Amino acid sequence: MKKIALTGIKPTGAPHIGNYLGAIQPALELAKTHDALYFIADYHALTTVKDRSLLKEQIYSLAATWLASGLDPEKVTFYRQSDIPEVFELTWILSCMTSKGLLNRAHAYKAAVDANTEAGVDPDSGVDCGLFYYPILMAADILLFSCHVVPVGQDQKQHLEITRDIAQAFNQTFGKVLTLPEPLIQENVKTIPGIDGRKMSKSYKNEIPLFTTPKNLKKRINQIVTDSKEVNEPKDPDKCNLFSIYSHFAPADAIVETRNRYLSGGLGYGELKSELFDLVDAFVAEGRSRYDELMADRKQIDQILKEGAEKARSIAKPLLQKVRESIGVQ
Ligand code: TRP
């Protein structure tokens, strides 16, 4: 029997090439050897996105991105969290197994409290209960599907620890019903710098979007920050984020040649940006046309997510039934 892999992605903005190389591509690789369940964590996004049309748009955009990146809904159970009511019932049950202190120590909540304390305002100012409960909802996402591995970024490690703590507390009280998941933190995964050289991230606003128009892509690549060395001056490839981004896309021999041209002088940043544009544009071209096609026919996306939800619920229902029986409400 194959092991089960599950992960959720929040629809909080257009996915960028860092998300693709760091999360989407490795998850699709993992799906070749695992029974994979990948879902759109739209109710997690509700903690930050409070704009109806924006949320709707971002859900479609994220779904289209996964499908255009090669997710095959026949092989991967692909669904939307909000389509699975069992998740929310389990969230409540788990909340009764979770000590409040555990959530007080969760990074996102603690960071909000620390910032408020620093600012001299009420520690819980501006914090809604959704942010506080976030880790329990995530535990329910995971435990409902008895999965073995959860591929996530380093920033989600604590959430996995909390999930395991909650599962253990449940199992100790009611018997071994829940499966303890392992985080799969891909250490060797590609982290790609953004246009300013820091890690590519929506929160730094330094991202290069994945499926955007060629015109936009070109504009963004031209915004990559470099020093002001002239064409003929020798340059240091190891201190240049343009070179670093380029080396994620160029073939090995081209990287060697470009490195030499950096060191010897004679290569201008403008020339390399134009070469990088051609590489990235070719890399995304096929996915982009599929993405555009899906975004123009959203019924197709609805249908795929609907079928995915049915598959997911056929796994979720029996587990929830077992949970209900074990706690005595059934
Ligand atoms: N919290 C995750 C993030 O911000 C998203 C997420 C929600 C998730 N539910 C999950 C990830 C379940 C893995 C498993 O990236």
mmCIF file of C-alpha atoms and ligand atoms in Angstrom:
data_model
loop_
_atom_site.group_PDB
_atom_site.id
_atom_site.type_symbol
_atom_site.label_atom_id
_atom_site.label_comp_id
_atom_site.label_asym_id
_atom_site.label_seq_id
_atom_site.Cartn_x
_atom_site.Cartn_y
_atom_site.Cartn_z
ATOM 1 C CA MET A 1 0.000 0.000 0.000
ATOM 2 C CA LYS A 2 1.210 3.452 -0.897
ATOM 3 C CA LYS A 3 1.665 6.005 1.857
ATOM 4 C CA ILE A 4 -0.659 8.978 1.944
ATOM 5 C CA ALA A 5 0.668 12.505 1.367
ATOM 6 C CA LEU A 6 -1.483 15.539 2.029
ATOM 7 C CA THR A 7 -0.911 19.257 1.860
ATOM 8 C CA GLY A 8 -2.929 22.451 1.757
ATOM 9 C CA ILE A 9 -2.164 25.704 0.016
ATOM 10 C CA LYS A 10 -3.757 29.000 0.925
ATOM 11 C CA PRO A 11 -5.304 31.071 -1.856
ATOM 12 C CA THR A 12 -3.690 34.316 -0.765
ATOM 13 C CA GLY A 13 -2.305 35.678 -4.030
ATOM 14 C CA ALA A 14 -0.979 34.736 -7.443
ATOM 15 C CA PRO A 15 1.563 31.907 -7.099
ATOM 16 C CA HIS A 16 5.086 32.906 -8.113
ATOM 17 C CA ILE A 17 8.028 31.023 -9.576
ATOM 18 C CA GLY A 18 9.407 30.471 -6.065
ATOM 19 C CA ASN A 19 6.176 28.680 -5.067
ATOM 20 C CA TYR A 20 6.413 26.614 -8.217
ATOM 21 C CA LEU A 21 10.002 25.461 -7.756
ATOM 22 C CA GLY A 22 9.817 25.202 -3.966
ATOM 23 C CA ALA A 23 6.387 23.668 -3.394
ATOM 24 C CA ILE A 24 4.285 22.827 -6.447
ATOM 25 C CA GLN A 25 6.903 20.913 -8.403
ATOM 26 C CA PRO A 26 8.156 18.854 -5.402
ATOM 27 C CA ALA A 27 4.549 18.051 -4.397
ATOM 28 C CA LEU A 28 3.770 16.807 -7.905
ATOM 29 C CA GLU A 29 6.934 14.691 -7.761
ATOM 30 C CA LEU A 30 5.792 13.220 -4.422
ATOM 31 C CA ALA A 31 2.406 12.349 -5.919
ATOM 32 C CA LYS A 32 4.150 9.860 -8.206
ATOM 33 C CA THR A 33 5.010 7.615 -5.253
ATOM 34 C CA HIS A 34 2.188 8.427 -2.802
ATOM 35 C CA ASP A 35 -1.570 8.559 -2.666
ATOM 36 C CA ALA A 36 -1.787 12.321 -2.721
ATOM 37 C CA LEU A 37 -4.484 14.643 -1.408
ATOM 38 C CA TYR A 38 -3.835 18.294 -2.231
ATOM 39 C CA PHE A 39 -6.318 20.975 -1.346
ATOM 40 C CA ILE A 40 -7.037 24.673 -1.399
ATOM 41 C CA ALA A 41 -7.125 25.917 2.181
ATOM 42 C CA ASP A 42 -9.710 28.623 1.568
ATOM 43 C CA TYR A 43 -10.988 28.793 5.139
ATOM 44 C CA HIS A 44 -7.436 29.320 6.340
ATOM 45 C CA ALA A 45 -7.191 32.230 3.908
ATOM 46 C CA LEU A 46 -10.275 33.764 5.510
ATOM 47 C CA THR A 47 -8.102 34.728 8.475
ATOM 48 C CA THR A 48 -6.439 37.321 6.233
ATOM 49 C CA VAL A 49 -8.533 37.753 3.072
ATOM 50 C CA LYS A 50 -11.786 39.499 3.886
ATOM 51 C CA ASP A 51 -12.858 40.536 0.434
ATOM 52 C CA ARG A 52 -15.419 38.337 -1.320
ATOM 53 C CA SER A 53 -14.423 38.857 -4.950
ATOM 54 C CA LEU A 54 -10.720 38.725 -4.154
ATOM 55 C CA LEU A 55 -11.052 35.436 -2.274
ATOM 56 C CA LYS A 56 -13.126 33.946 -5.073
ATOM 57 C CA GLU A 57 -10.623 35.037 -7.714
ATOM 58 C CA GLN A 58 -7.685 33.694 -5.731
ATOM 59 C CA ILE A 59 -9.328 30.309 -5.234
ATOM 60 C CA TYR A 60 -9.822 29.931 -9.000
ATOM 61 C CA SER A 61 -6.355 31.196 -9.724
ATOM 62 C CA LEU A 62 -4.746 28.735 -7.309
ATOM 63 C CA ALA A 63 -6.791 25.814 -8.643
ATOM 64 C CA ALA A 64 -5.903 26.744 -12.237
ATOM 65 C CA THR A 65 -2.231 27.056 -11.266
ATOM 66 C CA TRP A 66 -2.075 23.524 -9.861
ATOM 67 C CA LEU A 67 -3.912 22.043 -12.802
ATOM 68 C CA ALA A 68 -1.809 23.972 -15.316
ATOM 69 C CA SER A 69 1.338 22.863 -13.505
ATOM 70 C CA GLY A 70 0.462 19.255 -14.261
ATOM 71 C CA LEU A 71 -1.672 18.065 -11.345
ATOM 72 C CA ASP A 72 -3.777 15.232 -12.734
ATOM 73 C CA PRO A 73 -7.116 15.175 -10.868
ATOM 74 C CA GLU A 74 -7.563 11.534 -11.863
ATOM 75 C CA LYS A 75 -4.486 10.644 -9.829
ATOM 76 C CA VAL A 76 -4.414 13.281 -7.091
ATOM 77 C CA THR A 77 -7.451 13.971 -4.918
ATOM 78 C CA PHE A 78 -7.702 17.709 -5.461
ATOM 79 C CA TYR A 79 -10.355 19.632 -3.540
ATOM 80 C CA ARG A 80 -11.352 22.728 -1.700
ATOM 81 C CA GLN A 81 -11.300 22.675 2.092
ATOM 82 C CA SER A 82 -14.641 24.502 2.364
ATOM 83 C CA ASP A 83 -16.322 21.670 0.407
ATOM 84 C CA ILE A 84 -15.549 19.189 3.190
ATOM 85 C CA PRO A 85 -17.925 19.830 6.128
ATOM 86 C CA GLU A 86 -16.316 16.963 8.066
ATOM 87 C CA VAL A 87 -13.207 19.149 8.508
ATOM 88 C CA PHE A 88 -15.155 21.644 10.575
ATOM 89 C CA GLU A 89 -16.862 19.121 12.788
ATOM 90 C CA LEU A 90 -13.494 17.549 13.507
ATOM 91 C CA THR A 91 -12.071 21.014 14.224
ATOM 92 C CA TRP A 92 -14.511 21.442 17.101
ATOM 93 C CA ILE A 93 -13.864 17.962 18.487
ATOM 94 C CA LEU A 94 -10.115 18.545 18.364
ATOM 95 C CA SER A 95 -10.443 21.942 19.998
ATOM 96 C CA CYS A 96 -11.774 20.121 23.050
ATOM 97 C CA MET A 97 -8.530 18.114 23.165
ATOM 98 C CA THR A 98 -6.259 21.132 22.800
ATOM 99 C CA SER A 99 -4.950 23.093 25.726
ATOM 100 C CA LYS A 100 -5.246 26.814 25.217
ATOM 101 C CA GLY A 101 -1.626 27.211 26.286
ATOM 102 C CA LEU A 102 -0.513 25.205 23.275
ATOM 103 C CA LEU A 103 -2.166 27.733 20.979
ATOM 104 C CA ASN A 104 -0.831 30.671 22.988
ATOM 105 C CA ARG A 105 2.619 29.490 21.926
ATOM 106 C CA ALA A 106 1.825 29.128 18.205
ATOM 107 C CA HIS A 107 4.178 31.359 16.210
ATOM 108 C CA ALA A 108 1.645 33.436 14.272
ATOM 109 C CA TYR A 109 -0.493 34.215 17.312
ATOM 110 C CA LYS A 110 2.536 34.837 19.509
ATOM 111 C CA ALA A 111 4.017 37.212 16.924
ATOM 112 C CA ALA A 112 0.767 39.220 16.894
ATOM 113 C CA VAL A 113 0.718 39.381 20.702
ATOM 114 C CA ASP A 114 4.388 40.373 20.850
ATOM 115 C CA ALA A 115 3.857 43.137 18.283
ATOM 116 C CA ASN A 116 0.882 44.466 20.275
ATOM 117 C CA THR A 117 2.802 44.330 23.542
ATOM 118 C CA GLU A 118 5.671 46.174 21.892
ATOM 119 C CA ALA A 119 3.242 48.821 20.639
ATOM 120 C CA GLY A 120 1.783 49.185 24.136
ATOM 121 C CA VAL A 121 -1.751 48.171 23.115
ATOM 122 C CA ASP A 122 -3.961 45.322 24.320
ATOM 123 C CA PRO A 123 -2.106 42.039 23.609
ATOM 124 C CA ASP A 124 -5.051 40.653 21.612
ATOM 125 C CA SER A 125 -5.766 43.836 19.717
ATOM 126 C CA GLY A 126 -6.740 43.071 16.098
ATOM 127 C CA VAL A 127 -6.420 39.314 16.639
ATOM 128 C CA ASP A 128 -9.475 37.354 15.592
ATOM 129 C CA CYS A 129 -10.278 33.901 16.900
ATOM 130 C CA GLY A 130 -9.655 32.484 13.427
ATOM 131 C CA LEU A 131 -5.974 33.317 13.750
ATOM 132 C CA PHE A 132 -5.923 31.760 17.205
ATOM 133 C CA TYR A 133 -7.714 28.603 16.034
ATOM 134 C CA TYR A 134 -5.723 28.302 12.820
ATOM 135 C CA PRO A 135 -3.547 25.410 14.080
ATOM 136 C CA ILE A 136 -6.600 23.337 15.084
ATOM 137 C CA LEU A 137 -8.226 23.765 11.694
ATOM 138 C CA MET A 138 -4.959 22.651 10.139
ATOM 139 C CA ALA A 139 -4.786 19.631 12.464
ATOM 140 C CA ALA A 140 -8.309 18.669 11.350
ATOM 141 C CA ASP A 141 -7.309 19.005 7.665
ATOM 142 C CA ILE A 142 -4.511 16.559 8.277
ATOM 143 C CA LEU A 143 -5.956 14.077 10.776
ATOM 144 C CA LEU A 144 -9.220 13.609 8.898
ATOM 145 C CA PHE A 145 -7.348 11.829 6.108
ATOM 146 C CA SER A 146 -5.053 9.600 8.219
ATOM 147 C CA CYS A 147 -2.118 10.772 6.167
ATOM 148 C CA HIS A 148 1.486 9.783 6.746
ATOM 149 C CA VAL A 149 3.436 12.666 5.294
ATOM 150 C CA VAL A 150 2.734 16.361 4.972
ATOM 151 C CA PRO A 151 5.077 18.226 2.635
ATOM 152 C CA VAL A 152 5.417 21.765 3.968
ATOM 153 C CA GLY A 153 7.889 24.595 4.249
ATOM 154 C CA GLN A 154 10.033 25.094 7.333
ATOM 155 C CA ASP A 155 7.582 27.767 8.562
ATOM 156 C CA GLN A 156 4.872 25.104 9.031
ATOM 157 C CA LYS A 157 6.929 22.790 11.228
ATOM 158 C CA GLN A 158 5.349 23.997 14.457
ATOM 159 C CA HIS A 159 1.871 23.429 13.041
ATOM 160 C CA LEU A 160 2.784 19.810 12.403
ATOM 161 C CA GLU A 161 4.084 19.456 15.961
ATOM 162 C CA ILE A 162 0.822 20.885 17.271
ATOM 163 C CA THR A 163 -1.106 18.458 15.054
ATOM 164 C CA ARG A 164 0.818 15.527 16.502
ATOM 165 C CA ASP A 165 0.262 16.792 20.073
ATOM 166 C CA ILE A 166 -3.467 17.067 19.467
ATOM 167 C CA ALA A 167 -3.658 13.614 17.863
ATOM 168 C CA GLN A 168 -1.778 12.123 20.779
ATOM 169 C CA ALA A 169 -4.073 13.775 23.301
ATOM 170 C CA PHE A 170 -7.085 12.419 21.431
ATOM 171 C CA ASN A 171 -5.660 8.903 21.139
ATOM 172 C CA GLN A 172 -4.693 8.800 24.804
ATOM 173 C CA THR A 173 -8.231 9.606 25.838
ATOM 174 C CA PHE A 174 -10.240 7.658 23.269
ATOM 175 C CA GLY A 175 -7.990 4.982 21.800
ATOM 176 C CA LYS A 176 -5.833 4.910 18.725
ATOM 177 C CA VAL A 177 -8.071 6.448 16.097
ATOM 178 C CA LEU A 178 -5.903 9.191 14.650
ATOM 179 C CA THR A 179 -2.719 8.696 12.636
ATOM 180 C CA LEU A 180 0.279 10.803 13.636
ATOM 181 C CA PRO A 181 1.632 12.519 10.519
ATOM 182 C CA GLU A 182 5.276 13.253 9.735
ATOM 183 C CA PRO A 183 6.240 16.611 8.282
ATOM 184 C CA LEU A 184 8.209 16.378 5.070
ATOM 185 C CA ILE A 185 10.380 19.432 5.044
ATOM 186 C CA GLN A 186 12.285 19.411 1.834
ATOM 187 C CA GLU A 187 15.690 20.703 2.848
ATOM 188 C CA ASN A 188 17.231 20.543 -0.580
ATOM 189 C CA VAL A 189 14.308 22.268 -2.172
ATOM 190 C CA LYS A 190 15.168 25.220 -4.334
ATOM 191 C CA THR A 191 14.833 28.545 -2.609
ATOM 192 C CA ILE A 192 14.967 31.206 -5.186
ATOM 193 C CA PRO A 193 15.727 34.850 -4.456
ATOM 194 C CA GLY A 194 13.227 37.521 -5.381
ATOM 195 C CA ILE A 195 13.982 40.603 -7.460
ATOM 196 C CA ASP A 196 15.603 42.308 -4.455
ATOM 197 C CA GLY A 197 17.783 39.324 -3.484
ATOM 198 C CA ARG A 198 15.790 38.294 -0.398
ATOM 199 C CA LYS A 199 13.902 34.983 -0.440
ATOM 200 C CA MET A 200 11.110 35.218 -3.010
ATOM 201 C CA SER A 201 7.939 35.856 -1.047
ATOM 202 C CA LYS A 202 4.607 37.567 -1.419
ATOM 203 C CA SER A 203 5.164 39.295 1.880
ATOM 204 C CA TYR A 204 8.327 40.989 0.553
ATOM 205 C CA LYS A 205 6.552 41.929 -2.696
ATOM 206 C CA ASN A 206 9.640 40.774 -4.564
ATOM 207 C CA GLU A 207 8.112 37.910 -6.494
ATOM 208 C CA ILE A 208 8.120 37.026 -10.158
ATOM 209 C CA PRO A 209 4.614 35.749 -10.946
ATOM 210 C CA LEU A 210 4.332 32.305 -12.523
ATOM 211 C CA PHE A 211 1.519 32.518 -15.055
ATOM 212 C CA THR A 212 1.336 36.127 -16.120
ATOM 213 C CA THR A 213 1.439 37.815 -19.526
ATOM 214 C CA PRO A 214 4.815 37.876 -21.316
ATOM 215 C CA LYS A 215 4.694 41.665 -21.060
ATOM 216 C CA ASN A 216 4.311 41.557 -17.276
ATOM 217 C CA LEU A 217 6.952 38.891 -16.950
ATOM 218 C CA LYS A 218 9.402 40.991 -18.949
ATOM 219 C CA LYS A 219 8.633 44.044 -16.839
ATOM 220 C CA ARG A 220 9.205 42.125 -13.627
ATOM 221 C CA ILE A 221 12.467 40.579 -14.812
ATOM 222 C CA ASN A 222 13.706 44.011 -15.806
ATOM 223 C CA GLN A 223 13.055 45.104 -12.214
ATOM 224 C CA ILE A 224 15.575 42.602 -10.822
ATOM 225 C CA VAL A 225 17.954 44.663 -8.720
ATOM 226 C CA THR A 226 21.654 44.587 -9.638
ATOM 227 C CA ASP A 227 24.619 46.807 -8.849
ATOM 228 C CA SER A 228 25.529 49.493 -11.364
ATOM 229 C CA LYS A 229 28.598 47.910 -12.967
ATOM 230 C CA GLU A 230 29.168 48.765 -16.637
ATOM 231 C CA VAL A 231 29.029 46.128 -19.354
ATOM 232 C CA ASN A 232 32.816 45.750 -19.553
ATOM 233 C CA GLU A 233 33.502 45.551 -15.842
ATOM 234 C CA PRO A 234 34.099 42.114 -14.270
ATOM 235 C CA LYS A 235 31.252 41.053 -11.966
ATOM 236 C CA ASP A 236 30.827 38.592 -9.122
ATOM 237 C CA PRO A 237 28.237 35.927 -10.061
ATOM 238 C CA ASP A 238 28.044 34.678 -6.477
ATOM 239 C CA LYS A 239 26.872 38.042 -5.197
ATOM 240 C CA CYS A 240 24.309 38.661 -7.908
ATOM 241 C CA ASN A 241 20.672 37.647 -7.532
ATOM 242 C CA LEU A 242 20.117 38.051 -11.276
ATOM 243 C CA PHE A 243 22.718 35.341 -11.811
ATOM 244 C CA SER A 244 21.200 33.239 -9.073
ATOM 245 C CA ILE A 245 17.690 33.385 -10.573
ATOM 246 C CA TYR A 246 19.165 32.733 -14.018
ATOM 247 C CA SER A 247 20.901 29.588 -12.776
ATOM 248 C CA HIS A 248 17.538 28.085 -11.783
ATOM 249 C CA PHE A 249 16.449 28.120 -15.406
ATOM 250 C CA ALA A 250 19.509 27.922 -17.660
ATOM 251 C CA PRO A 251 21.094 24.658 -18.824
ATOM 252 C CA ALA A 252 24.361 23.692 -17.101
ATOM 253 C CA ASP A 253 26.686 24.653 -19.961
ATOM 254 C CA ALA A 254 25.070 28.083 -20.326
ATOM 255 C CA ILE A 255 25.518 28.684 -16.594
ATOM 256 C CA VAL A 256 29.243 27.948 -16.866
ATOM 257 C CA GLU A 257 29.607 30.245 -19.845
ATOM 258 C CA THR A 258 27.694 33.059 -18.185
ATOM 259 C CA ARG A 259 29.745 32.664 -15.016
ATOM 260 C CA ASN A 260 32.909 33.119 -17.082
ATOM 261 C CA ARG A 261 31.489 36.168 -18.811
ATOM 262 C CA TYR A 262 30.653 37.670 -15.405
ATOM 263 C CA LEU A 263 34.213 37.134 -14.199
ATOM 264 C CA SER A 264 35.901 38.422 -17.322
ATOM 265 C CA GLY A 265 33.599 41.379 -17.965
ATOM 266 C CA GLY A 266 31.719 42.059 -21.186
ATOM 267 C CA LEU A 267 28.283 40.832 -20.136
ATOM 268 C CA GLY A 268 25.749 43.542 -19.333
ATOM 269 C CA TYR A 269 22.888 42.995 -16.910
ATOM 270 C CA GLY A 270 20.413 44.080 -19.599
ATOM 271 C CA GLU A 271 21.593 41.331 -21.901
ATOM 272 C CA LEU A 272 21.292 38.697 -19.180
ATOM 273 C CA LYS A 273 17.825 39.909 -18.208
ATOM 274 C CA SER A 274 16.688 39.483 -21.766
ATOM 275 C CA GLU A 275 18.170 35.982 -21.867
ATOM 276 C CA LEU A 276 16.481 35.179 -18.538
ATOM 277 C CA PHE A 277 13.163 36.399 -19.870
ATOM 278 C CA ASP A 278 13.435 34.018 -22.848
ATOM 279 C CA LEU A 279 14.237 31.108 -20.533
ATOM 280 C CA VAL A 280 11.430 31.743 -18.042
ATOM 281 C CA ASP A 281 8.959 32.521 -20.801
ATOM 282 C CA ALA A 282 9.723 29.212 -22.526
ATOM 283 C CA PHE A 283 9.560 27.393 -19.189
ATOM 284 C CA VAL A 284 6.061 28.672 -18.367
ATOM 285 C CA ALA A 285 4.588 28.908 -21.878
ATOM 286 C CA GLU A 286 2.729 25.615 -21.947
ATOM 287 C CA GLY A 287 1.389 25.944 -18.412
ATOM 288 C CA ARG A 288 0.358 29.512 -19.062
ATOM 289 C CA SER A 289 -1.857 28.637 -21.995
ATOM 290 C CA ARG A 290 -3.533 25.891 -19.956
ATOM 291 C CA TYR A 291 -3.911 28.353 -17.074
ATOM 292 C CA ASP A 292 -5.516 30.958 -19.335
ATOM 293 C CA GLU A 293 -7.818 28.350 -20.793
ATOM 294 C CA LEU A 294 -8.997 27.222 -17.340
ATOM 295 C CA MET A 295 -9.466 30.762 -16.064
ATOM 296 C CA ALA A 296 -11.632 31.466 -19.103
ATOM 297 C CA ASP A 297 -13.809 28.411 -18.389
ATOM 298 C CA ARG A 298 -14.329 28.277 -14.666
ATOM 299 C CA LYS A 299 -17.042 25.653 -14.904
ATOM 300 C CA GLN A 300 -14.263 23.229 -15.740
ATOM 301 C CA ILE A 301 -12.532 24.124 -12.476
ATOM 302 C CA ASP A 302 -15.800 23.852 -10.518
ATOM 303 C CA GLN A 303 -16.386 20.401 -11.934
ATOM 304 C CA ILE A 304 -12.881 19.162 -11.090
ATOM 305 C CA LEU A 305 -13.143 20.488 -7.526
ATOM 306 C CA LYS A 306 -16.582 18.983 -7.105
ATOM 307 C CA GLU A 307 -15.374 15.539 -8.096
ATOM 308 C CA GLY A 308 -12.332 15.974 -5.873
ATOM 309 C CA ALA A 309 -14.545 16.865 -2.913
ATOM 310 C CA GLU A 310 -16.622 13.730 -3.439
ATOM 311 C CA LYS A 311 -13.505 11.577 -3.407
ATOM 312 C CA ALA A 312 -12.152 13.345 -0.335
ATOM 313 C CA ARG A 313 -15.446 13.024 1.536
ATOM 314 C CA SER A 314 -15.559 9.304 0.870
ATOM 315 C CA ILE A 315 -12.367 9.085 2.947
ATOM 316 C CA ALA A 316 -13.368 11.703 5.505
ATOM 317 C CA LYS A 317 -16.811 10.329 6.399
ATOM 318 C CA PRO A 318 -15.757 6.909 7.735
ATOM 319 C CA LEU A 319 -12.952 8.457 9.790
ATOM 320 C CA LEU A 320 -15.273 11.034 11.296
ATOM 321 C CA GLN A 321 -17.754 8.277 12.041
ATOM 322 C CA LYS A 322 -15.040 6.420 13.945
ATOM 323 C CA VAL A 323 -14.185 9.588 15.863
ATOM 324 C CA ARG A 324 -17.827 10.169 16.750
ATOM 325 C CA GLU A 325 -18.197 6.629 18.008
ATOM 326 C CA SER A 326 -15.029 6.807 20.026
ATOM 327 C CA ILE A 327 -16.083 9.964 21.856
ATOM 328 C CA GLY A 328 -19.610 8.675 22.504
ATOM 329 C CA VAL A 329 -21.835 10.950 20.468
ATOM 330 C CA GLN A 330 -22.850 8.073 18.233
HETATM 331 N N1 TRP B 1 -0.916 26.592 7.001
HETATM 332 C C1 TRP B 1 -0.452 26.184 5.689
HETATM 333 C C2 TRP B 1 0.366 27.331 5.088
HETATM 334 O O1 TRP B 1 0.180 28.464 5.439
HETATM 335 C C3 TRP B 1 -1.596 25.820 4.773
HETATM 336 C C4 TRP B 1 -2.331 24.619 5.258
HETATM 337 C C5 TRP B 1 -3.607 24.590 5.739
HETATM 338 C C6 TRP B 1 -1.837 23.300 5.302
HETATM 339 N N2 TRP B 1 -3.950 23.331 6.069
HETATM 340 C C7 TRP B 1 -2.902 22.493 5.835
HETATM 341 C C8 TRP B 1 -0.609 22.694 4.955
HETATM 342 C C9 TRP B 1 -2.735 21.127 6.016
HETATM 343 C C10 TRP B 1 -0.461 21.314 5.144
HETATM 344 C C11 TRP B 1 -1.521 20.543 5.669
HETATM 345 O O2 TRP B 1 1.166 27.089 4.223
#
